[in-house]
CSV table of C-alpha atoms and ligand atoms in Angstrom, one decimal:
chain,number,residue,atom,x,y,z
P,1,UNK,CA,-63.7,-3.4,71.2
P,2,UNK,CA,-64.9,-0.6,73.4
P,3,UNK,CA,-62.4,1.5,75.2
P,4,UNK,CA,-61.8,1.0,79.0
P,5,UNK,CA,-62.9,3.6,81.4
P,6,UNK,CA,-60.3,4.2,84.2
P,7,UNK,CA,-61.0,6.3,87.3
P,8,UNK,CA,-58.2,7.8,89.4
P,9,UNK,CA,-59.1,9.1,92.9
P,10,UNK,CA,-57.1,10.1,96.0
P,11,UNK,CA,-57.0,13.0,98.3
P,12,UNK,CA,-55.7,16.4,97.2
P,13,UNK,CA,-51.9,16.3,97.5
P,14,UNK,CA,-51.4,12.6,96.7
P,15,UNK,CA,-50.0,13.5,93.3
P,16,UNK,CA,-52.8,11.9,91.2
P,17,UNK,CA,-52.8,14.9,88.8
P,18,UNK,CA,-49.1,14.4,88.0
P,19,UNK,CA,-49.6,10.7,87.8
P,20,UNK,CA,-52.4,11.0,85.3
P,21,UNK,CA,-50.5,13.4,83.1
P,22,UNK,CA,-47.5,11.0,83.2
P,23,UNK,CA,-49.7,8.1,82.2
P,24,UNK,CA,-51.3,9.7,79.2
P,25,UNK,CA,-47.9,10.5,77.8
P,26,UNK,CA,-47.4,6.8,77.0
P,27,UNK,CA,-50.8,5.1,77.2
P,28,UNK,CA,-53.1,5.6,74.3
P,29,UNK,CA,-55.6,7.3,76.6
P,30,UNK,CA,-57.8,10.4,76.7
P,31,UNK,CA,-57.6,12.4,80.0
P,32,UNK,CA,-61.0,13.8,80.5
P,33,UNK,CA,-61.3,17.6,81.1
P,34,UNK,CA,-63.7,18.3,83.9
P,35,UNK,CA,-65.9,21.4,84.4
P,36,UNK,CA,-65.6,23.3,87.6
P,37,UNK,CA,-66.9,26.5,89.3
P,38,UNK,CA,-63.7,27.0,91.3
P,39,UNK,CA,-61.5,29.9,90.2
P,40,UNK,CA,-58.6,29.3,87.8
P,41,UNK,CA,-55.2,29.0,89.6
P,42,UNK,CA,-51.8,30.3,88.3
P,43,UNK,CA,-50.4,28.0,85.7
P,44,UNK,CA,-53.8,26.5,84.8
P,45,UNK,CA,-55.4,26.8,81.3
P,46,UNK,CA,-59.1,27.1,80.5
P,47,UNK,CA,-60.2,24.2,78.4
P,48,UNK,CA,-57.0,22.1,79.3
P,49,UNK,CA,-56.8,21.9,83.1
P,50,UNK,CA,-60.6,22.4,83.5
P,51,UNK,CA,-63.4,24.1,81.8
P,52,UNK,CA,-64.1,27.0,84.2
P,53,UNK,CA,-67.7,28.0,84.5
P,54,UNK,CA,-70.3,29.6,86.7
P,55,UNK,CA,-72.7,28.0,89.2
P,56,UNK,CA,-75.7,29.0,86.9
P,57,UNK,CA,-74.2,27.3,83.9
P,58,UNK,CA,-73.1,24.2,85.8
P,59,UNK,CA,-76.6,23.8,87.3
P,60,UNK,CA,-78.0,24.2,83.8
P,61,UNK,CA,-75.7,21.4,82.5
P,62,UNK,CA,-76.9,19.2,85.4
P,63,UNK,CA,-80.5,20.0,84.5
P,64,UNK,CA,-80.0,19.1,80.8
P,65,UNK,CA,-78.4,15.8,81.7
P,66,UNK,CA,-75.0,16.8,80.3
P,67,UNK,CA,-73.0,15.6,83.3
P,68,UNK,CA,-71.9,12.0,83.6
P,69,UNK,CA,-71.3,12.7,87.3
P,70,UNK,CA,-70.7,15.7,89.5
P,71,UNK,CA,-69.9,16.6,93.1
P,72,UNK,CA,-69.5,19.5,95.5
P,73,UNK,CA,-65.9,19.8,96.8
P,74,UNK,CA,-64.6,22.8,98.7
P,75,UNK,CA,-67.9,24.6,98.1
P,76,UNK,CA,-67.5,24.3,94.3
P,77,UNK,CA,-69.0,22.1,91.7
P,78,UNK,CA,-66.8,19.6,89.8
P,79,UNK,CA,-68.1,17.4,87.1
P,80,UNK,CA,-67.5,15.3,84.0
P,81,UNK,CA,-69.3,16.2,80.8
P,82,UNK,CA,-70.9,13.1,79.4
P,83,UNK,CA,-70.5,13.6,75.6
P,84,UNK,CA,-66.8,13.3,75.0
P,85,UNK,CA,-66.5,10.2,77.3
P,86,UNK,CA,-69.2,8.2,75.6
P,87,UNK,CA,-68.0,9.0,72.1
P,88,UNK,CA,-64.4,8.0,72.9
P,89,UNK,CA,-65.3,4.8,74.6
P,90,UNK,CA,-67.5,3.8,71.7
P,91,UNK,CA,-64.7,4.3,69.2
P,92,UNK,CA,-62.3,2.2,71.2
P,93,UNK,CA,-60.3,4.9,73.1
P,94,UNK,CA,-59.5,4.3,76.8
P,95,UNK,CA,-60.5,7.2,79.0
P,96,UNK,CA,-59.1,8.4,82.3
P,97,UNK,CA,-61.2,10.4,84.8
P,98,UNK,CA,-59.4,12.1,87.6
P,99,UNK,CA,-62.2,12.6,90.1
P,100,UNK,CA,-63.1,12.4,93.8
P,101,UNK,CA,-64.9,9.4,95.3
P,102,UNK,CA,-68.5,10.8,95.3
P,103,UNK,CA,-68.3,11.2,91.5
P,104,UNK,CA,-66.4,7.9,91.1
P,105,UNK,CA,-69.3,6.0,92.8
P,106,UNK,CA,-71.8,7.7,90.4
P,107,UNK,CA,-69.7,6.6,87.4
P,108,UNK,CA,-69.4,3.0,88.7
P,109,UNK,CA,-73.2,2.8,88.7
P,110,UNK,CA,-73.4,3.8,85.0
P,111,UNK,CA,-70.2,1.9,83.9
P,112,UNK,CA,-69.9,-1.1,86.3
P,113,UNK,CA,-66.8,-2.2,84.2
P,114,UNK,CA,-64.9,1.0,85.0
P,115,UNK,CA,-61.5,0.2,86.5
P,116,UNK,CA,-61.1,2.2,89.7
P,117,UNK,CA,-57.7,3.1,91.1
P,118,UNK,CA,-57.0,5.0,94.4
P,119,UNK,CA,-53.8,6.8,95.3
P,120,UNK,CA,-52.7,7.0,99.0
P,121,UNK,CA,-50.0,9.2,100.4
P,122,UNK,CA,-47.3,7.3,102.5
P,123,UNK,CA,-48.6,9.1,105.7
P,124,UNK,CA,-50.9,11.8,106.8
P,125,UNK,CA,-47.9,13.9,107.8
P,126,UNK,CA,-46.4,13.6,104.3
P,127,UNK,CA,-49.8,14.6,102.8
P,128,UNK,CA,-49.8,17.7,105.0
P,129,UNK,CA,-46.2,18.5,104.0
P,130,UNK,CA,-47.0,18.2,100.3
P,131,UNK,CA,-50.0,20.4,100.5
P,132,UNK,CA,-48.2,23.1,102.5
P,133,UNK,CA,-45.1,22.9,100.2
P,134,UNK,CA,-47.0,23.4,96.9
P,135,UNK,CA,-48.3,26.6,98.4
P,136,UNK,CA,-51.5,26.6,96.3
P,137,UNK,CA,-54.0,26.6,99.2
P,138,UNK,CA,-54.4,28.8,102.3
P,139,UNK,CA,-53.9,27.4,105.8
P,140,UNK,CA,-57.7,27.2,106.1
P,141,UNK,CA,-58.1,25.4,102.8
P,142,UNK,CA,-55.3,22.9,103.7
P,143,UNK,CA,-57.1,22.1,107.0
P,144,UNK,CA,-60.3,21.5,105.0
P,145,UNK,CA,-58.5,19.3,102.5
P,146,UNK,CA,-56.9,17.2,105.2
P,147,UNK,CA,-60.3,16.7,106.9
P,148,UNK,CA,-61.7,15.7,103.5
P,149,UNK,CA,-58.8,13.4,102.9
P,150,UNK,CA,-59.8,11.3,106.0
P,151,UNK,CA,-63.3,10.7,104.4
P,152,UNK,CA,-61.7,9.9,101.1
P,153,UNK,CA,-59.4,7.3,102.6
P,154,UNK,CA,-62.5,5.5,103.9
P,155,UNK,CA,-63.6,5.1,100.3
P,156,UNK,CA,-60.4,3.4,99.1
P,157,UNK,CA,-61.5,-0.2,99.9
P,158,UNK,CA,-64.3,0.2,97.2
P,159,UNK,CA,-61.7,0.7,94.5
P,160,UNK,CA,-60.2,-2.1,92.3
P,161,UNK,CA,-56.6,-1.3,93.2
P,162,UNK,CA,-54.9,0.9,95.8
P,163,UNK,CA,-51.4,2.5,95.1
P,164,UNK,CA,-49.2,4.3,97.5
P,165,UNK,CA,-47.4,7.3,96.1
P,166,UNK,CA,-44.2,7.3,98.0
P,167,UNK,CA,-41.9,7.5,95.0
P,168,UNK,CA,-43.6,9.1,92.0
P,169,UNK,CA,-41.7,7.2,89.3
P,170,UNK,CA,-42.2,3.8,91.0
P,171,UNK,CA,-45.9,4.5,91.5
P,172,UNK,CA,-46.3,5.4,87.8
P,173,UNK,CA,-44.5,2.2,86.8
P,174,UNK,CA,-46.7,0.2,89.0
P,175,UNK,CA,-49.9,1.8,87.6
P,176,UNK,CA,-48.6,1.2,84.0
P,177,UNK,CA,-48.1,-2.4,84.8
P,178,UNK,CA,-51.6,-2.7,86.3
P,179,UNK,CA,-53.1,-1.0,83.2
P,180,UNK,CA,-51.2,-3.3,80.9
P,181,UNK,CA,-52.3,-6.4,82.7
P,182,UNK,CA,-55.9,-5.2,82.8
P,183,UNK,CA,-55.9,-4.5,79.0
P,184,UNK,CA,-54.3,-7.9,78.4
P,185,UNK,CA,-56.8,-9.8,80.5
P,186,UNK,CA,-59.8,-7.9,79.0
P,187,UNK,CA,-58.4,-8.7,75.6
P,188,UNK,CA,-58.3,-12.4,76.6
P,189,UNK,CA,-61.9,-12.4,77.7
P,190,UNK,CA,-62.8,-11.0,74.3
P,191,UNK,CA,-60.8,-13.8,72.6
P,192,UNK,CA,-62.6,-16.4,74.7
P,193,UNK,CA,-66.0,-14.9,73.8
P,194,UNK,CA,-65.1,-15.0,70.1
P,195,UNK,CA,-63.6,-18.5,70.1
P,196,UNK,CA,-65.3,-21.1,68.0
P,197,UNK,CA,-65.8,-24.4,69.9
E,1,5GP,P1,-58.7,20.7,92.6
E,1,5GP,O1,-59.4,21.9,93.1
E,1,5GP,O2,-57.5,20.4,93.5
E,1,5GP,O3,-58.2,20.8,91.1
E,1,5GP,O4,-59.6,19.4,92.7
E,1,5GP,C1,-60.3,19.1,93.8
E,1,5GP,C2,-60.8,17.7,93.8
E,1,5GP,O5,-61.9,17.6,92.8
E,1,5GP,C3,-59.8,16.6,93.4
E,1,5GP,O6,-59.9,15.5,94.3
E,1,5GP,C4,-60.2,16.2,92.0
E,1,5GP,O7,-59.8,14.9,91.7
E,1,5GP,C5,-61.6,16.4,92.0
E,1,5GP,N1,-62.2,16.6,90.7
E,1,5GP,C6,-61.7,17.1,89.6
E,1,5GP,N2,-62.5,17.1,88.6
E,1,5GP,C7,-63.6,16.4,89.0
E,1,5GP,C8,-64.8,16.0,88.4
E,1,5GP,O8,-65.1,16.2,87.2
E,1,5GP,N3,-65.7,15.3,89.2
E,1,5GP,C9,-65.5,15.0,90.5
E,1,5GP,N4,-66.4,14.3,91.1
E,1,5GP,N5,-64.4,15.4,91.1
E,1,5GP,C10,-63.4,16.1,90.4
């Protein structure tokens, strides 16, 4: 059976990165490593957090059809290299993409059976507090990310399931339950299709 493709989106500061890292600890799932042209932040590792590259190289990869999807965010390119995703799905491994909604919609066109999940913060105020507290972005960038968050919220209804990250552990538990149910039901569909009658 082919692997299932999961997509996780949600505005910057909702905790989706932490959630995805928690999920892959227990789920048998490959967390895709995106390419980006943004600069590496403290604590990030090239080839693990992202593959950091230049605008020229990124545009070359787009031209060569190497990107499954890509988007501009914060004046930088972000994208998912196609190769590793397709290989893993074909050999039965589930794959998780942590990407923003423009890219998610592109992926949905190519893989209509992708399972799309969206993470919301409990409030706009809390989102602002989390962004300010983590101290990664400048005031200006935080403003930009909050503005962007409002557009991202408007995309949430297009996703299969929306989660609210009020309490991280509870949210991860809920997502694990959802992934478990999805796998079980897809397995059942497979059984029905193979049933002799
Ligand atoms: P950050 O700069 O905070 O790491 O990421 C900014 C945004 O880009 C986040 O919403 C993140 O999910 C999104 N992102 C990361 N990788 C990709 C990707 O490969 N494609 C797309 N479309 N968005 C991505």
